[in-house]
Tab-separated table of C-alpha atoms and ligand atoms in Angstrom:
chain	number	residue	atom	x	y	z
B	553	MET	CA	21.481	-18.491	3.605
B	554	ILE	CA	17.964	-20.394	4.582
B	555	ASP	CA	18.628	-21.787	7.849
B	556	ARG	CA	16.237	-24.531	8.399
B	557	SER	CA	16.481	-23.691	12.447
B	558	MET	CA	15.737	-21.253	12.975
B	559	ALA	CA	12.584	-19.742	14.473
B	560	PRO	CA	10.866	-16.450	14.707
B	561	ALA	CA	13.189	-13.190	17.471
B	562	GLU	CA	9.165	-11.504	16.950
B	563	LYS	CA	5.853	-11.031	15.562
B	564	ARG	CA	6.111	-9.073	12.795
B	565	ASP	CA	3.316	-8.275	10.275
B	566	LEU	CA	3.445	-6.687	6.581
B	567	VAL	CA	0.135	-4.155	6.265
B	568	SER	CA	1.566	-1.378	4.191
B	569	ILE	CA	4.106	-2.164	1.956
B	570	GLU	CA	6.112	1.138	4.346
B	571	ASP	CA	6.504	-2.060	6.667
B	572	LEU	CA	9.429	-3.203	5.025
B	573	SER	CA	12.796	-1.184	4.206
B	574	THR	CA	13.881	-0.971	0.303
B	575	ALA	CA	17.034	-3.190	1.627
B	576	GLU	CA	14.861	-5.635	2.742
B	577	ILE	CA	13.258	-6.058	0.217
B	578	LEU	CA	16.230	-6.625	-1.954
B	579	GLU	CA	17.274	-9.097	-0.052
B	580	LEU	CA	13.169	-11.159	-0.272
B	581	PHE	CA	14.062	-10.157	-4.069
B	582	HIS	CA	17.661	-12.326	-3.691
B	583	HIS	CA	15.243	-14.940	-1.384
B	584	ALA	CA	12.977	-15.616	-4.059
B	585	ASP	CA	15.372	-16.018	-6.505
B	586	GLU	CA	16.588	-19.431	-4.348
B	587	PHE	CA	13.048	-20.703	-4.334
B	588	ARG	CA	12.173	-20.257	-7.819
B	589	ALA	CA	15.344	-21.586	-8.990
B	590	ASN	CA	13.702	-24.784	-7.798
B	591	LEU	CA	9.926	-24.762	-6.610
B	592	HIS	CA	10.338	-28.020	-5.638
B	593	ALA	CA	13.096	-27.684	-3.855
B	594	TRP	CA	11.697	-26.517	-0.262
B	595	SER	CA	9.302	-28.741	0.885
B	596	ASP	CA	10.527	-29.588	4.210
B	597	LEU	CA	11.385	-26.061	4.836
B	598	CYS	CA	7.791	-24.190	6.515
B	599	ARG	CA	6.676	-28.249	7.686
B	600	GLY	CA	4.269	-28.091	10.152
B	601	ALA	CA	3.390	-24.625	9.701
B	602	ILE	CA	-0.301	-23.676	9.152
B	603	MET	CA	-1.323	-20.822	6.551
B	604	ALA	CA	-4.922	-19.663	6.828
B	605	THR	CA	-6.481	-17.459	4.497
B	606	LEU	CA	-9.675	-15.250	5.280
B	607	PHE	CA	-10.619	-13.790	2.214
B	608	PHE	CA	-14.303	-11.419	3.021
B	609	GLU	CA	-13.635	-10.065	-1.114
B	610	PRO	CA	-13.586	-11.997	-4.168
B	611	SER	CA	-9.411	-13.060	-5.611
B	612	THR	CA	-7.890	-15.654	-7.739
B	613	ARG	CA	-4.024	-14.898	-7.423
B	614	THR	CA	-3.399	-13.263	-4.532
B	615	ARG	CA	-5.152	-16.388	-2.281
B	616	LEU	CA	-4.331	-18.982	-4.383
B	617	SER	CA	-0.817	-18.063	-4.926
B	618	PHE	CA	0.135	-17.895	-1.224
B	619	GLU	CA	-1.915	-20.803	-1.084
B	620	SER	CA	0.552	-22.533	-3.161
B	621	ALA	CA	3.464	-20.666	-1.769
B	622	MET	CA	2.835	-22.450	2.052
B	623	LEU	CA	2.690	-25.972	-0.035
B	624	ARG	CA	5.762	-25.842	-1.818
B	625	LEU	CA	7.131	-24.662	1.464
B	626	GLY	CA	5.792	-28.190	3.223
B	627	GLY	CA	3.336	-26.121	5.096
B	628	GLY	CA	-0.492	-26.498	4.994
B	629	VAL	CA	-3.632	-24.514	4.320
B	630	ILE	CA	-6.895	-23.256	5.954
B	631	SER	CA	-8.890	-21.441	3.702
B	632	ALA	CA	-11.487	-19.236	4.510
B	633	ALA	CA	-12.597	-17.584	0.941
B	634	ASP	CA	-15.965	-16.696	0.829
B	635	GLY	CA	-16.455	-13.690	3.790
B	636	ASP	CA	-20.770	-14.900	3.531
B	637	ALA	CA	-19.888	-18.720	4.701
B	638	THR	CA	-18.104	-17.839	7.827
B	639	SER	CA	-19.140	-15.712	10.698
B	640	ARG	CA	-18.794	-12.495	9.963
B	641	ALA	CA	-22.355	-12.965	7.971
B	642	LYS	CA	-23.612	-13.712	11.830
B	643	GLY	CA	-21.767	-10.481	12.938
B	644	GLU	CA	-18.895	-11.306	14.517
B	645	SER	CA	-15.916	-9.265	14.204
B	646	LEU	CA	-12.646	-8.726	12.208
B	647	ALA	CA	-11.025	-9.012	15.195
B	648	ASP	CA	-12.544	-12.274	16.939
B	649	THR	CA	-12.471	-13.640	14.074
B	650	VAL	CA	-8.069	-13.173	13.511
B	651	ARG	CA	-7.592	-13.916	17.621
B	652	VAL	CA	-9.324	-17.677	16.833
B	653	VAL	CA	-7.764	-18.637	13.700
B	654	GLY	CA	-4.275	-16.927	14.569
B	655	GLY	CA	-4.502	-18.645	17.798
B	656	SER	CA	-4.178	-22.737	17.989
B	657	TYR	CA	-6.344	-22.918	14.167
B	658	ALA	CA	-2.706	-21.442	11.796
B	659	ASP	CA	1.116	-19.910	12.345
B	660	ILE	CA	0.184	-16.650	9.637
B	661	LEU	CA	-2.881	-15.287	7.956
B	662	VAL	CA	-3.611	-13.410	5.348
B	663	VAL	CA	-6.243	-10.982	4.941
B	664	ARG	CA	-8.216	-9.786	2.568
B	665	HIS	CA	-11.158	-7.181	3.774
B	666	PRO	CA	-12.829	-3.823	2.212
B	667	GLU	CA	-12.132	-1.736	4.413
B	668	ASP	CA	-9.298	0.405	4.865
B	669	GLY	CA	-7.976	-0.516	7.487
B	670	ALA	CA	-8.764	-4.124	7.853
B	671	ALA	CA	-5.142	-5.498	7.960
B	672	ARG	CA	-4.181	-3.426	10.344
B	673	VAL	CA	-6.861	-4.737	13.080
B	674	ALA	CA	-5.873	-8.105	12.310
B	675	ALA	CA	-2.906	-7.330	12.826
B	676	ARG	CA	-3.241	-5.826	16.229
B	677	TYR	CA	-5.726	-8.870	17.855
B	678	ALA	CA	-3.443	-11.640	15.901
B	679	THR	CA	-0.775	-12.960	18.336
B	680	VAL	CA	0.288	-14.682	14.796
B	681	PRO	CA	1.892	-12.770	11.982
B	682	VAL	CA	-0.813	-10.640	9.432
B	683	ILE	CA	-0.054	-10.343	6.319
B	684	ASN	CA	-2.617	-7.696	4.451
B	685	GLY	CA	-3.852	-9.355	1.104
B	686	GLY	CA	-5.619	-6.012	-0.185
B	687	ASP	CA	-8.239	-4.176	2.656
B	688	GLY	CA	-10.131	-1.635	0.986
B	689	ALA	CA	-8.746	1.062	-1.377
B	690	HIS	CA	-6.064	1.184	1.084
B	691	GLU	CA	-2.729	-0.591	-0.015
B	692	HIS	CA	-1.825	-4.389	-1.579
B	693	PRO	CA	1.700	-4.911	-0.761
B	694	THR	CA	2.465	-8.395	-1.323
B	695	GLN	CA	1.190	-7.625	-5.228
B	696	THR	CA	3.407	-4.434	-4.954
B	697	LEU	CA	6.826	-6.807	-4.182
B	698	CYS	CA	5.102	-8.980	-7.095
B	699	ASP	CA	5.061	-6.110	-9.128
B	700	LEU	CA	8.311	-4.910	-8.314
B	701	TYR	CA	10.300	-7.877	-8.258
B	702	THR	CA	9.293	-8.220	-12.680
B	703	LEU	CA	10.465	-5.386	-13.437
B	704	TRP	CA	13.717	-5.413	-11.363
B	705	LYS	CA	14.524	-9.172	-12.636
B	706	GLU	CA	13.245	-7.487	-16.126
B	707	LYS	CA	15.195	-4.539	-16.223
B	708	GLY	CA	17.994	-4.866	-13.687
B	709	ARG	CA	16.818	-2.393	-11.128
B	710	LEU	CA	14.903	0.170	-10.097
B	711	GLU	CA	16.152	3.662	-9.478
B	712	GLY	CA	15.967	6.051	-12.251
B	713	LEU	CA	12.729	3.688	-14.093
B	714	GLU	CA	10.025	5.910	-15.568
B	715	VAL	CA	7.124	4.170	-14.204
B	716	VAL	CA	3.916	4.763	-16.234
B	717	LEU	CA	0.367	4.499	-13.480
B	718	CYS	CA	-2.844	4.377	-15.668
B	719	GLY	CA	-5.935	4.139	-14.837
B	720	ASP	CA	-7.954	3.751	-11.830
B	721	LEU	CA	-5.636	5.847	-9.346
B	722	ARG	CA	-7.988	6.310	-7.125
B	723	TYR	CA	-9.594	3.829	-5.596
B	724	SER	CA	-6.250	0.876	-7.289
B	725	ARG	CA	-4.954	-0.414	-3.946
B	726	THR	CA	-1.806	-1.813	-6.117
B	727	ILE	CA	-0.948	1.657	-7.280
B	728	HIS	CA	-0.766	3.680	-3.761
B	729	SER	CA	1.534	0.622	-2.406
B	730	PHE	CA	2.909	0.329	-5.309
B	731	CYS	CA	3.899	4.243	-5.908
B	732	TYR	CA	4.743	4.410	-2.278
B	733	ALA	CA	7.643	1.904	-3.214
B	734	LEU	CA	8.614	3.146	-6.466
B	735	ALA	CA	9.252	7.079	-4.675
B	736	ARG	CA	11.515	4.763	-2.750
B	737	PHE	CA	13.766	2.983	-4.738
B	738	GLY	CA	13.883	5.799	-6.509
B	739	ALA	CA	11.675	5.249	-9.555
B	740	ASN	CA	10.211	8.650	-11.669
B	741	ILE	CA	6.637	7.889	-12.181
B	742	VAL	CA	3.745	9.738	-14.327
B	743	THR	CA	0.496	9.650	-13.338
B	744	MET	CA	-2.249	9.322	-15.998
B	745	PRO	CA	-5.479	8.887	-14.330
B	746	TYR	CA	-8.745	8.261	-15.667
B	747	PRO	CA	-10.572	11.774	-15.786
B	748	GLY	CA	-12.497	12.153	-11.767
B	749	PHE	CA	-9.911	8.936	-11.326
B	750	GLU	CA	-6.478	11.123	-10.133
B	751	LEU	CA	-3.991	9.630	-7.495
B	752	PRO	CA	-6.211	10.938	-4.333
B	753	ASP	CA	-3.946	14.061	-2.482
B	754	TYR	CA	-3.359	12.123	0.224
B	755	VAL	CA	-1.057	9.911	-1.157
B	756	MET	CA	0.233	12.896	-3.070
B	757	GLN	CA	0.672	14.584	-0.006
B	758	ARG	CA	2.200	11.520	1.833
B	759	LEU	CA	4.808	11.433	-1.479
B	760	GLN	CA	5.629	14.869	-1.319
B	761	ARG	CA	6.398	15.166	2.530
B	762	ASP	CA	7.886	11.628	2.886
B	763	TYR	CA	10.041	11.310	-0.636
B	764	GLY	CA	9.766	14.817	-1.719
B	765	VAL	CA	8.761	13.887	-4.756
B	766	GLN	CA	6.386	16.378	-7.000
B	767	THR	CA	3.608	15.740	-7.998
B	768	ALA	CA	1.444	16.663	-11.415
B	769	VAL	CA	-1.059	14.540	-13.746
B	770	ALA	CA	-0.883	14.219	-17.897
B	771	ALA	CA	-3.317	12.587	-20.044
B	772	MET	CA	-3.573	9.278	-21.411
B	773	GLY	CA	-3.395	10.984	-25.313
B	774	ASP	CA	0.269	12.638	-24.153
B	775	LEU	CA	1.690	8.577	-23.867
B	776	PRO	CA	2.317	8.270	-27.171
B	777	GLY	CA	4.301	11.819	-27.140
B	778	LEU	CA	5.682	11.126	-23.978
B	779	ALA	CA	9.622	10.237	-24.281
B	780	GLY	CA	11.809	10.191	-27.534
B	781	SER	CA	10.832	12.807	-29.404
B	782	SER	CA	10.979	16.633	-29.139
B	783	ASN	CA	7.774	16.978	-27.265
B	784	ALA	CA	9.514	18.068	-24.239
B	785	ALA	CA	7.670	17.658	-20.671
B	786	ALA	CA	9.456	19.273	-17.576
B	787	TYR	CA	10.836	17.317	-14.598
B	788	LEU	CA	9.881	18.808	-10.982
B	789	THR	CA	12.913	17.600	-9.789
B	790	ALA	CA	12.436	16.185	-6.167
B	791	SER	CA	13.865	18.404	-2.748
B	792	LYS	CA	15.907	14.930	-1.919
B	793	PRO	CA	18.804	13.697	-4.048
B	794	HIS	CA	17.780	10.057	-5.117
B	795	GLN	CA	14.395	10.728	-4.971
B	796	LEU	CA	12.985	11.847	-8.590
B	797	ALA	CA	9.619	13.466	-9.556
B	798	LEU	CA	6.135	12.407	-10.234
B	799	PHE	CA	4.752	14.685	-13.198
B	800	THR	CA	2.166	14.945	-15.280
B	801	LYS	CA	1.923	18.722	-17.224
B	802	LEU	CA	3.754	17.808	-19.358
B	803	THR	CA	5.354	20.662	-20.608
B	804	ASN	CA	9.511	22.313	-20.957
B	805	VAL	CA	10.935	18.453	-19.523
B	806	GLU	CA	12.384	15.634	-21.724
B	807	VAL	CA	11.691	12.105	-20.950
B	808	ASN	CA	14.342	9.376	-22.790
B	809	ARG	CA	12.197	6.904	-22.741
B	810	ILE	CA	9.421	4.914	-20.634
B	811	ASP	CA	10.399	1.770	-18.660
B	812	ALA	CA	7.045	0.364	-17.777
B	813	ILE	CA	3.370	1.848	-17.916
B	814	TYR	CA	1.390	-0.151	-15.226
B	815	MET	CA	-2.850	-0.310	-16.130
B	816	THR	CA	-4.741	-0.562	-13.422
B	817	ARG	CA	-9.071	-1.913	-13.983
B	818	ALA	CA	-12.011	0.083	-13.029
B	819	GLN	CA	-12.155	-1.039	-9.295
B	820	ARG	CA	-15.764	-0.393	-9.669
B	821	GLU	CA	-16.953	-2.691	-6.658
B	822	ARG	CA	-15.446	1.241	-5.009
B	823	HIS	CA	-17.426	2.989	-7.149
B	824	GLU	CA	-20.670	4.451	-6.777
B	825	GLY	CA	-21.929	4.590	-10.599
B	826	GLU	CA	-19.716	6.463	-12.409
B	827	ASP	CA	-18.715	7.122	-15.708
B	828	THR	CA	-16.109	4.727	-16.331
B	829	ALA	CA	-17.502	4.657	-20.510
B	830	ASN	CA	-14.407	6.067	-21.948
B	831	TYR	CA	-11.979	4.066	-19.620
B	832	PRO	CA	-8.079	3.833	-21.421
B	833	ARG	CA	-7.233	0.755	-22.957
B	834	LEU	CA	-3.949	-0.224	-24.325
B	835	THR	CA	-3.696	-1.851	-27.819
B	836	ARG	CA	-0.856	-2.445	-30.418
B	837	SER	CA	-0.856	0.894	-32.107
B	838	THR	CA	-0.542	3.022	-28.615
B	839	MET	CA	2.576	0.487	-27.785
B	840	GLY	CA	3.819	1.097	-31.353
B	841	ALA	CA	4.602	4.273	-30.462
B	842	ALA	CA	8.428	5.204	-30.230
B	843	SER	CA	8.123	5.894	-26.504
B	844	THR	CA	7.169	2.997	-25.595
B	845	LYS	CA	9.122	0.830	-27.580
B	846	ASP	CA	11.528	-0.440	-24.232
B	847	ALA	CA	8.123	-0.045	-22.323
B	848	ARG	CA	7.009	-3.414	-20.177
B	849	VAL	CA	3.540	-3.719	-19.783
B	850	MET	CA	2.129	-3.943	-16.086
B	851	HIS	CA	-1.195	-4.718	-14.729
B	852	PRO	CA	-1.839	-6.350	-11.321
B	853	LEU	CA	-5.135	-8.202	-12.938
B	854	PRO	CA	-8.303	-9.336	-13.235
B	855	ARG	CA	-7.741	-7.013	-16.614
B	856	VAL	CA	-11.311	-6.477	-17.805
B	857	ASP	CA	-11.129	-4.720	-21.040
B	858	GLU	CA	-8.076	-2.426	-20.185
B	859	ILE	CA	-5.289	-4.225	-22.737
B	860	ASP	CA	-5.646	-5.451	-25.959
B	861	TYR	CA	-5.592	-9.297	-25.998
B	862	ASP	CA	-3.611	-9.103	-29.231
B	863	LEU	CA	-0.934	-7.378	-26.512
B	864	ASP	CA	-0.274	-10.462	-24.882
B	865	ASP	CA	2.170	-12.056	-27.247
B	866	ASP	CA	4.018	-9.643	-27.538
B	867	PRO	CA	7.314	-9.758	-25.737
B	868	ARG	CA	7.042	-6.449	-23.317
B	869	SER	CA	3.601	-7.914	-21.906
B	870	ILE	CA	5.028	-8.901	-18.628
B	871	TYR	CA	1.844	-9.138	-16.383
B	872	PHE	CA	0.605	-12.857	-16.560
B	873	ARG	CA	4.732	-12.946	-15.213
B	874	GLN	CA	4.128	-10.520	-12.509
B	875	ALA	CA	1.470	-13.187	-11.412
B	876	GLU	CA	3.717	-15.847	-11.970
B	877	LEU	CA	6.666	-15.008	-9.794
B	878	GLY	CA	3.983	-14.186	-6.672
B	879	VAL	CA	4.483	-17.658	-5.790
B	880	PRO	CA	8.339	-17.805	-5.187
B	881	MET	CA	8.140	-14.125	-3.578
B	882	ARG	CA	5.805	-15.062	-1.192
B	883	MET	CA	7.332	-18.412	-0.169
B	884	ALA	CA	10.728	-15.992	0.625
B	885	LEU	CA	7.778	-13.506	2.449
B	886	MET	CA	6.231	-16.287	4.123
B	887	ALA	CA	9.488	-17.971	4.970
B	888	TYR	CA	10.878	-14.690	6.300
B	889	LEU	CA	7.720	-13.992	8.473
B	890	LEU	CA	7.873	-17.715	10.210
B	891	GLY	CA	11.913	-17.065	10.796
B	892	LYS	CA	12.547	-19.760	8.412
B	893	VAL	CA	15.460	-16.905	6.680
B	894	GLN	CA	17.270	-13.939	7.966
B	895	LEU	CA	17.028	-11.037	6.521
B	896	ARG	CA	20.991	-9.167	7.201
B	897	ALA	CA	18.609	-5.485	6.259
B	898	SER	CA	17.705	-3.198	8.803
B	899	ARG	CA	14.029	-2.794	9.345
B	900	PRO	CA	12.527	1.125	8.472
B	901	GLU	CA	13.168	3.746	10.353
B	902	LEU	CA	9.699	4.771	12.126
B	903	LEU	CA	7.678	7.787	10.993
B	904	SER	CA	8.287	10.607	13.827
B	905	ILE	CA	5.645	10.325	15.863
B	906	MET	CA	6.059	12.788	19.095
B	907	PRO	CA	4.145	11.805	21.919
B	908	GLY	CA	0.763	13.267	23.108
B	909	MET	CA	-2.962	12.570	23.861
B	910	PRO	CA	-5.405	12.834	20.868
B	911	SER	CA	-8.723	13.403	22.062
B	912	ASP	CA	-11.068	10.864	22.152
B	913	VAL	CA	-13.661	13.487	20.103
B	914	LEU	CA	-11.651	13.076	17.185
B	915	ARG	CA	-13.064	10.639	14.272
B	916	CYS	CA	-10.879	9.548	11.275
B	917	ARG	CA	-12.251	11.880	7.636
B	918	ASN	CA	-11.883	7.721	5.482
B	919	GLU	CA	-15.639	7.197	5.640
B	920	ARG	CA	-14.863	3.780	3.993
B	921	CYS	CA	-12.193	3.261	7.025
B	922	ILE	CA	-12.377	0.390	9.253
B	923	THR	CA	-13.396	2.782	12.203
B	924	ASN	CA	-16.390	3.905	10.979
B	925	ASN	CA	-17.884	0.283	9.844
B	926	GLU	CA	-17.551	-2.826	11.508
B	927	GLY	CA	-14.714	-0.785	14.073
B	928	VAL	CA	-17.479	1.653	15.645
B	929	ARG	CA	-18.370	-1.255	17.431
B	930	TYR	CA	-15.150	-2.031	19.225
B	931	LEU	CA	-12.165	-0.778	17.902
B	932	LYS	CA	-10.496	2.470	20.327
B	933	ARG	CA	-9.872	5.099	17.345
B	934	ASP	CA	-6.114	4.791	17.722
B	935	PHE	CA	-4.084	8.706	15.551
B	936	ARG	CA	-0.533	8.526	15.196
B	937	LEU	CA	1.111	12.466	15.733
B	938	ARG	CA	3.136	13.654	13.291
B	939	ALA	CA	5.656	16.164	14.851
B	940	ASP	CA	6.913	16.965	11.231
B	941	SER	CA	4.088	19.234	10.394
B	942	ALA	CA	1.967	22.711	10.816
B	943	PRO	CA	-0.419	22.463	11.622
B	944	PRO	CA	0.383	18.680	13.795
B	945	LYS	CA	-1.115	16.065	11.499
B	946	LEU	CA	-2.728	13.208	13.052
B	947	ALA	CA	-2.472	9.566	10.631
B	948	CYS	CA	-5.443	7.130	11.605
B	949	GLY	CA	-3.935	4.501	13.210
B	950	TYR	CA	-5.307	2.263	11.124
B	951	CYS	CA	-6.289	3.334	7.510
B	952	GLU	CA	-3.638	5.873	7.805
B	953	ARG	CA	-5.316	9.037	6.929
B	954	GLU	CA	-4.264	12.464	8.104
B	955	ILE	CA	-6.546	15.051	9.943
B	956	GLU	CA	-5.657	18.496	11.129
B	957	ALA	CA	-5.332	19.630	14.841
B	958	ARG	CA	-5.809	23.053	14.780
B	959	PHE	CA	-6.284	22.866	17.900
B	960	VAL	CA	-4.403	21.943	21.048
B	961	GLY	CA	-5.553	21.683	24.863
B	962	HIS	CA	-4.870	21.801	28.295
B	963	ALA	CA	-4.572	18.097	29.357
B	964	GLN	CA	-5.510	19.630	33.468
B	965	SER	CA	-6.596	23.298	32.845
B	966	ARG	CA	-8.831	21.890	30.443
B	967	VAL	CA	-8.728	25.230	28.588
B	968	ALA	CA	-7.732	24.833	24.518
B	969	HIS	CA	-5.179	27.285	22.438
B	970	ARG	CA	-5.029	27.733	18.474
B	971	TYR	CA	-2.474	24.706	17.537
B	972	ASN	CA	0.493	27.780	16.977
B	973	ALA	CA	-0.191	30.019	20.202
B	974	ALA	CA	3.154	29.939	22.463
B	975	GLU	CA	0.781	28.690	25.695
B	976	VAL	CA	0.315	25.490	23.366
B	977	ARG	CA	4.648	25.154	22.962
B	978	ARG	CA	5.072	25.321	27.007
B	979	THR	CA	2.434	22.751	27.248
B	980	LYS	CA	4.099	19.145	27.802
B	981	ALA	CA	3.674	16.436	25.425
B	982	GLU	CA	1.891	14.451	27.129
B	983	ASN	CA	-0.138	16.726	28.391
B	984	ARG	CA	-1.816	18.265	25.019
B	985	VAL	CA	-4.846	17.071	23.524
B	986	TYR	CA	-5.347	17.386	20.180
B	987	PHE	CA	-8.413	18.440	18.444
B	988	GLU	CA	-9.717	19.876	14.300
B	989	SER	CA	-11.592	22.624	15.511
B	990	GLU	CA	-13.108	24.512	18.356
B	991	ALA	CA	-16.539	23.060	18.250
B	992	GLN	CA	-15.291	19.864	18.768
B	993	ALA	CA	-12.869	21.196	21.601
B	994	GLN	CA	-16.153	22.409	23.862
B	995	ALA	CA	-18.375	19.960	22.251
B	996	ALA	CA	-14.972	18.178	24.675
B	997	GLY	CA	-15.484	20.472	27.211
B	998	PHE	CA	-12.535	22.914	27.011
B	999	THR	CA	-13.009	25.892	27.446
B	1000	LEU	CA	-11.425	28.155	24.410
B	1001	ALA	CA	-8.353	30.840	25.238
B	1002	GLY	CA	-9.699	34.159	25.622
B	1003	SER	CA	-13.373	33.531	24.754
Y	273	LIG	C1	-6.015	-6.362	-7.276
Y	273	LIG	C2	-6.689	-6.556	-5.993
Y	273	LIG	O1	-7.621	-6.932	-5.665
Y	273	LIG	O2	-6.210	-4.539	-5.403
Y	273	LIG	N1	-6.305	-7.488	-7.981
Y	273	LIG	C3	-4.933	-8.691	-7.177
Y	273	LIG	O3	-4.961	-8.883	-6.667
Y	273	LIG	N2	-3.812	-8.643	-8.600
Y	273	LIG	C4	-6.030	-5.665	-8.679
Y	273	LIG	C5	-7.853	-5.279	-8.770
Y	273	LIG	O4	-8.400	-6.008	-8.637
Y	273	LIG	O5	-8.201	-4.599	-10.432
């Protein structure tokens, strides 16, 4: 299974949880099991390899578990654990930092950064594999691997599980990566946001479009009555056979059981003074309800006040286990990215992206995106066109947030039409130039048809 002579065939990064197929994730779980069986047996597997952790935001578990994993694999570790102590404080770009560190300094990079899309920037500029250790509110794919692995070990499967996501669903990158993965594995998702901190529209739209998951919202107070009672709620059945439901308006549906409650802390570092005075807290009494009898309590940690310390010795509480399993899970991931473990499973299918020329006046609408922050100085804006929506959608190549292209121009004639005009259909894909608005097309020097 584990081949000591293997060299990586090509560079592969983990920026989004979608960069791994579900079959690859399951294979990685089996490798994590092998590593976990004896954590001390692998100290020559990655001998000579160096991992660099570049953390521009606070971290305890993510950085230390990566470092521990690499040391257990026999590799070495170099670490910039405090962004203020790096040349970033002098104005160095992330692109320049990773070009240098991911050269002769290190063979693999783990990057944490406050801006959405930063990990994709690192992956593009580094010549060695890059792992996203959390980029703004965007994604935290390795936390999701640990969460899924822990839940899979607890329940023996992921498909068909009923998982409740609680708290700050708006800014939690752990939630965003986790819900995409749960949807792909065919778990059911119930969202219980703290009011005002609902799952963002762009996440819900993606769940719906890419996985056929329908969306709705439940309140924390619904938890005790959610399962195992005649208080029926309504599943919104998904359009794709193996994908189920994200639901919340609890009317006319029966939920048989809750398998997991995933709590998150208020991501205050990404809020602007928003009121979290009544933030939910899981207590012994909530967990005493019949509906939560078999529910595992999960949390990516750090916990602030969202879970009573009284629940720590409850056998259903698995948050410290999630952190513990982070080491073998990250050993498996790094051994794979360094070519020491091979996966048989196919890679994920790429999103349908059609050729075309997004205009250079386009700007990502996500103010937290790296293209609107440090990247303004040097990143070329880059959008991927989604062929499967009308009006066409353009996803930012860094943070993946989408914008609508309501106007399409011809690169040579420099005439623009509404996206659904016959002239647009007659224009070759490579000649199309996309705009959000008439004003944008005109600002780029295009004439509007009929004007
Ligand atoms: C999470 C993070 O950084 O997003 N922490 C972690 O890596 N386990 C969750 C959090 O900070 O709330």
